[in-house]
Amino acid sequence: MTFSRPSFRHPGLSANEAGYYLKDYEGGISTLCAGCGHDSINGAIIQACYELAIPPHKIVKLSGIGCSSKSPAYLLGKAHGFNSVHGRMPSIATGANMANRDLLYLGISGDGDTASIGIGQFVHAVRRSLNMVYVVMNNGCYGLTKGQYSATADKGSIGKKGDPNQLESIDLCEIAIQLGAGFVARSFSGDKRQLGPLLKAAMSHTGMAFLDVISPCVTFNNTPGSTKSYHWVREHSEATNTFDYVPFRQEITTDHEDGTSFSVVLHDNSTIQLHKVDSSVTVTDRRQAIDNLERHKEKGRILTGLLYIDPESEDTHEILGTVKEPLNNLGKDALCPGNAALEKINEGFR
Ligand SMILES: Cc1ncc(C[n+]2csc(CCOP(=O)(O)OP(=O)(O)O)c2C)c(N)n1
Ligand code: SF4
């Protein structure tokens, strides 16, 4: 059996603006279970990077441990990558980001990897507003270790083993909003139309862009009583808004005049055009964003779409006032200015 992807592609497929083909964004052939939601998210990430024409070598894919964390092996084969210890992806992302601010950091994690063992790492990456796209493939269980409930499993939800989950669940989006993430969204692996623009907008945001994507585990948590199953999410999800993502280089053609639509301009001058389903939903107010989530939860519904955005948000580099250049662009004199400069700095602390 071979796991290498055939190099032949349809001759009609075109290159993106940077001259790359879709295959330049692909990775190895997936070994996840057929029908696993994670594979759909991987496909959406590949498509988003291709459409945004991001040179693959300008991307860093990072993960922890889990079926979800195996995903970087199945996408962006030409990007940089690091598969860390369980729950430790945020520290690896922080270190890499501090050394080279010129790359796009894409963290891929699971609900076990982030909400259980990695919760301490996650909250600090968020409150530092690390400039990264942080994707949680949320199936409410530990898929890789045979389906135990994770900390995002809803109380009362029933997995394959049959006993209902007795513990309260952690809502990662609420935590992210509370701790100052500038972009927070929730989506569903089975909703390609919503997930694609959300990923592209997240990749264009400066600071922490957090995306919680409900991603059913078909092997251990796709039962009728599970709130992370395909059936449940399709029956109970409600989109806060529909929206288009318009890159800066593209002409804006959509109508702005509609009373329930508005645009948000990001740092790189690309635009998010929101078409609100419910005009009472405000996505630029932190307190209201949390309230919206709770209101829908009370009714047993899962709110999806862009939940919160702060277009003015700063990233760790701006907050700390770090050097503008990636460290590998600096010469020896800048990196190692010598004893006299060190003495002067130490003097400043006395
Ligand atoms: C330090 C450590 N503790 C526990 C494990 C066992 N382990 C491996 S993956 C995993 C949970 C994975 O769940 P999740 O992150 O939700 O990913 P999924 O497989 O569901 O996509 C656990 C507990 C480990 N590998 N390392
Ligand atoms: S065990 Fe679950 S999460 Fe893991 S690959 Fe299979 S379906 Fe996906």
GROMACS .gro file of C-alpha atoms and ligand atoms in nm:
model
  384
    1MET     CA    1   0.000   0.000   0.000
    2THR     CA    2   0.129   0.345  -0.086
    3PHE     CA    3   0.048   0.672   0.092
    4SER     CA    4   0.213   0.906  -0.156
    5ARG     CA    5  -0.019   1.133  -0.351
    6PRO     CA    6  -0.011   1.094  -0.731
    7SER     CA    7   0.145   1.401  -0.893
    8PHE     CA    8  -0.096   1.409  -1.188
    9ARG     CA    9  -0.359   1.685  -1.173
   10HIS     CA   10  -0.624   1.801  -1.419
   11PRO     CA   11  -0.443   2.010  -1.686
   12GLY     CA   12  -0.716   2.276  -1.669
   13LEU     CA   13  -0.636   2.372  -1.306
   14SER     CA   14  -0.495   2.723  -1.286
   15ALA     CA   15  -0.222   2.884  -1.079
   16ASN     CA   16  -0.310   3.148  -0.817
   17GLU     CA   17  -0.178   3.505  -0.822
   18ALA     CA   18   0.151   3.394  -0.664
   19GLY     CA   19   0.198   3.126  -0.932
   20TYR     CA   20   0.116   2.826  -0.711
   21TYR     CA   21  -0.123   2.544  -0.794
   22LEU     CA   22  -0.364   2.379  -0.552
   23LYS     CA   23  -0.132   2.079  -0.531
   24ASP     CA   24   0.140   2.307  -0.386
   25TYR     CA   25  -0.081   2.341  -0.077
   26GLU     CA   26  -0.163   1.973  -0.035
   27GLY     CA   27   0.011   1.730   0.198
   28GLY     CA   28   0.027   1.353   0.242
   29ILE     CA   29  -0.276   1.130   0.200
   30SER     CA   30  -0.493   1.131   0.513
   31THR     CA   31  -0.497   0.825   0.737
   32LEU     CA   32  -0.793   0.957   0.941
   33CYS     CA   33  -1.118   0.753   0.944
   34ALA     CA   34  -1.333   0.797   0.634
   35GLY     CA   35  -1.591   1.068   0.711
   36CYS     CA   36  -1.390   1.230   0.995
   37GLY     CA   37  -1.477   1.600   1.014
   38HIS     CA   38  -1.109   1.688   1.048
   39ASP     CA   39  -1.048   1.595   0.683
   40SER     CA   40  -1.312   1.846   0.568
   41ILE     CA   41  -1.141   2.120   0.770
   42ASN     CA   42  -0.804   2.023   0.618
   43GLY     CA   43  -0.958   2.060   0.271
   44ALA     CA   44  -1.093   2.405   0.363
   45ILE     CA   45  -0.751   2.517   0.494
   46ILE     CA   46  -0.579   2.404   0.173
   47GLN     CA   47  -0.838   2.590  -0.038
   48ALA     CA   48  -0.814   2.908   0.174
   49CYS     CA   49  -0.432   2.923   0.148
   50TYR     CA   50  -0.452   2.865  -0.229
   51GLU     CA   51  -0.717   3.133  -0.278
   52LEU     CA   52  -0.526   3.385  -0.067
   53ALA     CA   53  -0.214   3.302  -0.274
   54ILE     CA   54   0.004   3.269   0.035
   55PRO     CA   55   0.345   3.129  -0.069
   56PRO     CA   56   0.358   2.788   0.106
   57HIS     CA   57   0.706   2.856   0.247
   58LYS     CA   58   0.563   3.160   0.429
   59ILE     CA   59   0.338   2.937   0.641
   60VAL     CA   60   0.424   2.756   0.965
   61LYS     CA   61   0.191   2.470   1.063
   62LEU     CA   62   0.203   2.367   1.427
   63SER     CA   63   0.017   2.112   1.634
   64GLY     CA   64   0.009   1.901   1.948
   65ILE     CA   65  -0.109   1.538   1.975
   66GLY     CA   66  -0.437   1.385   1.859
   67CYS     CA   67  -0.612   1.288   1.534
   68SER     CA   68  -0.665   1.661   1.478
   69SER     CA   69  -0.301   1.734   1.552
   70LYS     CA   70  -0.200   1.479   1.286
   71SER     CA   71  -0.366   1.706   1.029
   72PRO     CA   72  -0.054   1.912   0.944
   73ALA     CA   73   0.081   1.594   0.782
   74TYR     CA   74  -0.211   1.605   0.538
   75LEU     CA   75  -0.182   1.966   0.424
   76LEU     CA   76   0.073   2.227   0.321
   77GLY     CA   77   0.354   1.985   0.245
   78LYS     CA   78   0.584   2.273   0.147
   79ALA     CA   79   0.528   2.478   0.463
   80HIS     CA   80   0.742   2.477   0.778
   81GLY     CA   81   0.607   2.253   1.050
   82PHE     CA   82   0.646   2.134   1.407
   83ASN     CA   83   0.443   1.865   1.580
   84SER     CA   84   0.482   1.934   1.952
   85VAL     CA   85   0.405   1.747   2.275
   86HIS     CA   86   0.035   1.710   2.373
   87GLY     CA   87  -0.113   2.052   2.458
   88ARG     CA   88   0.210   2.243   2.402
   89MET     CA   89   0.151   2.386   2.054
   90PRO     CA   90   0.093   2.743   2.185
   91SER     CA   91   0.441   2.770   2.343
   92ILE     CA   92   0.608   2.643   2.028
   93ALA     CA   93   0.403   2.894   1.828
   94THR     CA   94   0.500   3.174   2.068
   95GLY     CA   95   0.873   3.101   2.042
   96ALA     CA   96   0.870   3.071   1.663
   97ASN     CA   97   0.657   3.382   1.624
   98MET     CA   98   0.889   3.588   1.845
   99ALA     CA   99   1.188   3.482   1.632
  100ASN     CA  100   1.023   3.543   1.294
  101ARG     CA  101   0.722   3.772   1.271
  102ASP     CA  102   0.708   3.752   0.891
  103LEU     CA  103   0.539   3.412   0.863
  104LEU     CA  104   0.177   3.301   0.894
  105TYR     CA  105   0.140   3.080   1.201
  106LEU     CA  106  -0.131   2.818   1.172
  107GLY     CA  107  -0.193   2.619   1.491
  108ILE     CA  108  -0.406   2.307   1.456
  109SER     CA  109  -0.532   2.150   1.775
  110GLY     CA  110  -0.807   1.931   1.920
  111ASP     CA  111  -1.050   1.998   2.203
  112GLY     CA  112  -0.851   1.754   2.418
  113ASP     CA  113  -0.522   1.912   2.313
  114THR     CA  114  -0.651   2.265   2.388
  115ALA     CA  115  -0.935   2.247   2.646
  116SER     CA  116  -0.794   1.963   2.859
  117ILE     CA  117  -0.415   1.921   2.883
  118GLY     CA  118  -0.336   2.242   2.692
  119ILE     CA  119  -0.577   2.486   2.857
  120GLY     CA  120  -0.299   2.667   3.047
  121GLN     CA  121  -0.102   2.716   2.727
  122PHE     CA  122  -0.408   2.824   2.529
  123VAL     CA  123  -0.522   3.100   2.766
  124HIS     CA  124  -0.180   3.266   2.773
  125ALA     CA  125  -0.137   3.260   2.395
  126VAL     CA  126  -0.478   3.429   2.372
  127ARG     CA  127  -0.410   3.696   2.634
  128ARG     CA  128  -0.078   3.774   2.467
  129SER     CA  129  -0.267   3.821   2.139
  130LEU     CA  130  -0.017   3.606   1.957
  131ASN     CA  131  -0.038   3.671   1.583
  132MET     CA  132  -0.164   3.334   1.468
  133VAL     CA  133  -0.461   3.142   1.338
  134TYR     CA  134  -0.560   2.893   1.608
  135VAL     CA  135  -0.795   2.619   1.481
  136VAL     CA  136  -0.956   2.374   1.721
  137MET     CA  137  -1.111   2.070   1.553
  138ASN     CA  138  -1.376   2.015   1.818
  139ASN     CA  139  -1.533   1.666   1.835
  140GLY     CA  140  -1.603   1.665   2.211
  141CYS     CA  141  -1.385   1.359   2.265
  142TYR     CA  142  -1.031   1.222   2.258
  143GLY     CA  143  -1.055   1.049   1.919
  144LEU     CA  144  -0.699   0.921   1.911
  145THR     CA  145  -0.730   0.743   2.247
  146LYS     CA  146  -1.069   0.583   2.174
  147GLY     CA  147  -1.329   0.847   2.244
  148GLN     CA  148  -1.320   0.951   2.614
  149TYR     CA  149  -1.520   1.274   2.676
  150SER     CA  150  -1.312   1.588   2.646
  151ALA     CA  151  -1.366   1.913   2.837
  152THR     CA  152  -1.580   2.056   2.554
  153ALA     CA  153  -1.831   1.768   2.566
  154ASP     CA  154  -2.166   1.911   2.672
  155LYS     CA  155  -2.314   1.795   3.003
  156GLY     CA  156  -2.560   1.515   2.926
  157SER     CA  157  -2.414   1.444   2.583
  158ILE     CA  158  -2.391   1.070   2.506
  159GLY     CA  159  -2.096   0.915   2.324
  160LYS     CA  160  -2.049   0.560   2.195
  161LYS     CA  161  -1.987   0.408   2.539
  162GLY     CA  162  -2.344   0.506   2.642
  163ASP     CA  163  -2.301   0.687   2.977
  164PRO     CA  164  -2.389   1.056   2.962
  165ASN     CA  165  -2.113   1.309   3.028
  166GLN     CA  166  -2.162   1.438   3.384
  167LEU     CA  167  -1.931   1.738   3.379
  168GLU     CA  168  -1.983   2.098   3.269
  169SER     CA  169  -1.832   2.184   2.933
  170ILE     CA  170  -1.576   2.452   2.855
  171ASP     CA  171  -1.672   2.696   2.580
  172LEU     CA  172  -1.341   2.788   2.415
  173CYS     CA  173  -1.496   3.074   2.216
  174GLU     CA  174  -1.627   3.241   2.532
  175ILE     CA  175  -1.285   3.207   2.698
  176ALA     CA  176  -1.111   3.347   2.388
  177ILE     CA  177  -1.345   3.649   2.374
  178GLN     CA  178  -1.305   3.711   2.747
  179LEU     CA  179  -0.925   3.698   2.729
  180GLY     CA  180  -0.898   3.946   2.443
  181ALA     CA  181  -0.872   3.747   2.119
  182GLY     CA  182  -0.939   3.996   1.838
  183PHE     CA  183  -1.111   3.742   1.611
  184VAL     CA  184  -1.333   3.462   1.737
  185ALA     CA  185  -1.550   3.237   1.522
  186ARG     CA  186  -1.729   2.905   1.540
  187SER     CA  187  -1.810   2.685   1.245
  188PHE     CA  188  -1.893   2.330   1.143
  189SER     CA  189  -1.673   2.100   0.936
  190GLY     CA  190  -1.978   2.016   0.722
  191ASP     CA  191  -2.039   2.382   0.630
  192LYS     CA  192  -1.779   2.457   0.364
  193ARG     CA  193  -1.949   2.779   0.254
  194GLN     CA  194  -1.917   2.931   0.600
  195LEU     CA  195  -1.579   2.782   0.693
  196GLY     CA  196  -1.388   2.899   0.382
  197PRO     CA  197  -1.444   3.275   0.423
  198LEU     CA  198  -1.395   3.247   0.802
  199LEU     CA  199  -1.054   3.085   0.752
  200LYS     CA  200  -0.950   3.346   0.497
  201ALA     CA  201  -1.057   3.631   0.725
  202ALA     CA  202  -0.875   3.469   1.019
  203MET     CA  203  -0.557   3.443   0.810
  204SER     CA  204  -0.576   3.815   0.733
  205HIS     CA  205  -0.637   3.924   1.091
  206THR     CA  206  -0.352   4.065   1.299
  207GLY     CA  207  -0.334   3.913   1.649
  208MET     CA  208  -0.506   3.602   1.782
  209ALA     CA  209  -0.763   3.462   1.538
  210PHE     CA  210  -0.941   3.174   1.710
  211LEU     CA  211  -1.165   2.932   1.521
  212ASP     CA  212  -1.357   2.656   1.698
  213VAL     CA  213  -1.479   2.415   1.433
  214ILE     CA  214  -1.723   2.144   1.539
  215SER     CA  215  -1.588   1.834   1.371
  216PRO     CA  216  -1.773   1.507   1.435
  217CYS     CA  217  -1.571   1.198   1.525
  218VAL     CA  218  -1.752   0.937   1.317
  219THR     CA  219  -1.591   0.650   1.503
  220PHE     CA  220  -1.654   0.740   1.869
  221ASN     CA  221  -1.885   1.041   1.897
  222ASN     CA  222  -2.138   1.046   1.615
  223THR     CA  223  -2.423   0.896   1.816
  224PRO     CA  224  -2.779   1.039   1.821
  225GLY     CA  225  -2.723   1.166   2.180
  226SER     CA  226  -2.397   1.345   2.108
  227THR     CA  227  -2.411   1.722   2.068
  228LYS     CA  228  -2.104   1.705   1.841
  229SER     CA  229  -2.258   1.464   1.588
  230TYR     CA  230  -2.337   1.550   1.226
  231HIS     CA  231  -2.707   1.508   1.290
  232TRP     CA  232  -2.719   1.724   1.606
  233VAL     CA  233  -2.517   2.012   1.465
  234ARG     CA  234  -2.718   2.021   1.142
  235GLU     CA  235  -3.041   2.031   1.346
  236HIS     CA  236  -2.930   2.281   1.612
  237SER     CA  237  -2.691   2.531   1.458
  238GLU     CA  238  -2.783   2.888   1.388
  239ALA     CA  239  -2.559   3.124   1.191
  240THR     CA  240  -2.509   3.468   1.349
  241ASN     CA  241  -2.443   3.613   1.004
  242THR     CA  242  -2.334   3.523   0.656
  243PHE     CA  243  -2.033   3.706   0.526
  244ASP     CA  244  -1.791   3.755   0.240
  245TYR     CA  245  -1.422   3.804   0.278
  246VAL     CA  246  -1.280   4.045   0.022
  247PRO     CA  247  -0.898   4.056  -0.012
  248PHE     CA  248  -0.751   4.407  -0.054
  249ARG     CA  249  -0.647   4.342  -0.414
  250GLN     CA  250  -1.002   4.250  -0.515
  251GLU     CA  251  -1.261   4.510  -0.614
  252ILE     CA  252  -1.551   4.534  -0.371
  253THR     CA  253  -1.865   4.469  -0.571
  254THR     CA  254  -2.117   4.367  -0.306
  255ASP     CA  255  -2.394   4.610  -0.218
  256HIS     CA  256  -2.325   4.809   0.103
  257GLU     CA  257  -2.659   4.979   0.131
  258ASP     CA  258  -2.856   4.694   0.286
  259GLY     CA  259  -2.965   4.797   0.638
  260THR     CA  260  -2.843   4.474   0.794
  261SER     CA  261  -2.499   4.463   0.626
  262PHE     CA  262  -2.177   4.628   0.728
  263SER     CA  263  -1.807   4.608   0.650
  264VAL     CA  264  -1.508   4.563   0.878
  265VAL     CA  265  -1.170   4.669   0.740
  266LEU     CA  266  -0.874   4.466   0.864
  267HIS     CA  267  -0.511   4.574   0.918
  268ASP     CA  268  -0.410   4.463   0.568
  269ASN     CA  269  -0.702   4.662   0.418
  270SER     CA  270  -0.895   4.352   0.322
  271THR     CA  271  -1.262   4.369   0.413
  272ILE     CA  272  -1.513   4.150   0.590
  273GLN     CA  273  -1.866   4.219   0.469
  274LEU     CA  274  -2.122   4.099   0.717
  275HIS     CA  275  -2.480   4.030   0.619
  276LYS     CA  276  -2.660   3.993   0.946
  277VAL     CA  277  -2.943   3.748   0.979
  278ASP     CA  278  -3.043   3.894   1.314
  279SER     CA  279  -2.988   4.272   1.328
  280SER     CA  280  -2.966   4.264   1.710
  281VAL     CA  281  -2.639   4.067   1.689
  282THR     CA  282  -2.332   4.289   1.728
  283VAL     CA  283  -1.997   4.125   1.668
  284THR     CA  284  -1.773   4.416   1.772
  285ASP     CA  285  -1.891   4.426   2.134
  286ARG     CA  286  -1.721   4.174   2.364
  287ARG     CA  287  -1.991   4.161   2.626
  288GLN     CA  288  -2.265   4.119   2.367
  289ALA     CA  289  -2.069   3.850   2.186
  290ILE     CA  290  -2.059   3.639   2.505
  291ASP     CA  291  -2.424   3.717   2.569
  292ASN     CA  292  -2.518   3.601   2.218
  293LEU     CA  293  -2.343   3.269   2.275
  294GLU     CA  294  -2.516   3.216   2.612
  295ARG     CA  295  -2.857   3.316   2.477
  296HIS     CA  296  -2.839   3.056   2.202
  297LYS     CA  297  -2.699   2.792   2.439
  298GLU     CA  298  -2.998   2.839   2.670
  299LYS     CA  299  -3.224   2.755   2.376
  300GLY     CA  300  -3.014   2.446   2.298
  301ARG     CA  301  -2.871   2.603   1.984
  302ILE     CA  302  -2.513   2.633   1.861
  303LEU     CA  303  -2.429   2.980   1.732
  304THR     CA  304  -2.190   2.970   1.435
  305GLY     CA  305  -2.021   3.234   1.219
  306LEU     CA  306  -1.809   3.531   1.317
  307LEU     CA  307  -1.880   3.578   1.688
  308TYR     CA  308  -1.647   3.865   1.774
  309ILE     CA  309  -1.401   4.089   1.596
  310ASP     CA  310  -1.183   4.378   1.703
  311PRO     CA  311  -1.037   4.515   1.379
  312GLU     CA  312  -0.800   4.738   1.580
  313SER     CA  313  -0.647   4.455   1.782
  314GLU     CA  314  -0.270   4.455   1.837
  315ASP     CA  315  -0.044   4.152   1.838
  316THR     CA  316   0.227   4.053   2.086
  317HIS     CA  317   0.499   4.228   1.884
  318GLU     CA  318   0.310   4.559   1.884
  319ILE     CA  319   0.230   4.526   2.255
  320LEU     CA  320   0.592   4.451   2.349
  321GLY     CA  321   0.750   4.688   2.095
  322THR     CA  322   0.981   4.420   1.957
  323VAL     CA  323   1.223   4.470   1.670
  324LYS     CA  324   1.046   4.496   1.332
  325GLU     CA  325   1.275   4.254   1.149
  326PRO     CA  326   1.274   3.874   1.185
  327LEU     CA  327   1.579   3.778   1.394
  328ASN     CA  328   1.736   3.584   1.106
  329ASN     CA  329   1.755   3.909   0.905
  330LEU     CA  330   1.960   4.085   1.170
  331GLY     CA  331   2.336   4.094   1.149
  332LYS     CA  332   2.582   3.986   1.417
  333ASP     CA  333   2.627   4.342   1.546
  334ALA     CA  334   2.253   4.383   1.612
  335LEU     CA  335   2.213   4.039   1.767
  336CYS     CA  336   2.529   4.057   1.975
  337PRO     CA  337   2.606   4.424   2.041
  338GLY     CA  338   2.885   4.347   2.290
  339ASN     CA  339   2.964   4.411   2.657
  340ALA     CA  340   2.942   4.788   2.648
  341ALA     CA  341   2.582   4.782   2.519
  342LEU     CA  342   2.491   4.514   2.775
  343GLU     CA  343   2.641   4.722   3.056
  344LYS     CA  344   2.434   5.020   2.944
  345ILE     CA  345   2.114   4.814   2.948
  346ASN     CA  346   2.194   4.674   3.294
  347GLU     CA  347   2.271   5.028   3.416
  348GLY     CA  348   1.919   5.126   3.310
  349PHE     CA  349   1.774   4.871   3.556
  350ARG     CA  350   1.975   4.991   3.860
  351LIG     C1  351   0.127   1.401   2.791
  351LIG     C2  352   0.026   1.313   2.723
  351LIG     N1  353  -0.086   1.277   2.789
  351LIG     C3  354  -0.178   1.199   2.730
  351LIG     C4  355  -0.158   1.154   2.602
  351LIG     C5  356  -0.261   1.062   2.539
  351LIG     N2  357  -0.339   1.131   2.437
  351LIG     C6  358  -0.302   1.130   2.308
  351LIG     S1  359  -0.407   1.216   2.209
  351LIG     C7  360  -0.506   1.253   2.341
  351LIG     C8  361  -0.633   1.333   2.327
  351LIG     C9  362  -0.661   1.378   2.188
  351LIG     O1  363  -0.784   1.444   2.184
  351LIG     P1  364  -0.806   1.570   2.095
  351LIG     O2  365  -0.701   1.671   2.115
  351LIG     O3  366  -0.945   1.618   2.115
  351LIG     O4  367  -0.785   1.516   1.946
  351LIG     P2  368  -0.873   1.417   1.857
  351LIG     O5  369  -0.796   1.290   1.856
  351LIG     O6  370  -1.009   1.403   1.918
  351LIG     O7  371  -0.876   1.487   1.726
  351LIG    C10  372  -0.456   1.199   2.460
  351LIG    C11  373  -0.520   1.213   2.591
  351LIG    C12  374  -0.039   1.195   2.536
  351LIG     N3  375  -0.014   1.160   2.410
  351LIG     N4  376   0.050   1.273   2.598
  352SF4     S1  377  -1.103   0.837   1.568
  352SF4    FE1  378  -1.249   1.002   1.536
  352SF4     S2  379  -1.125   1.191   1.536
  352SF4    FE2  380  -0.986   1.017   1.502
  352SF4     S3  381  -0.969   1.001   1.279
  352SF4    FE3  382  -1.132   0.860   1.345
  352SF4     S4  383  -1.320   0.981   1.323
  352SF4    FE4  384  -1.149   1.126   1.323
   0.00000   0.00000   0.00000
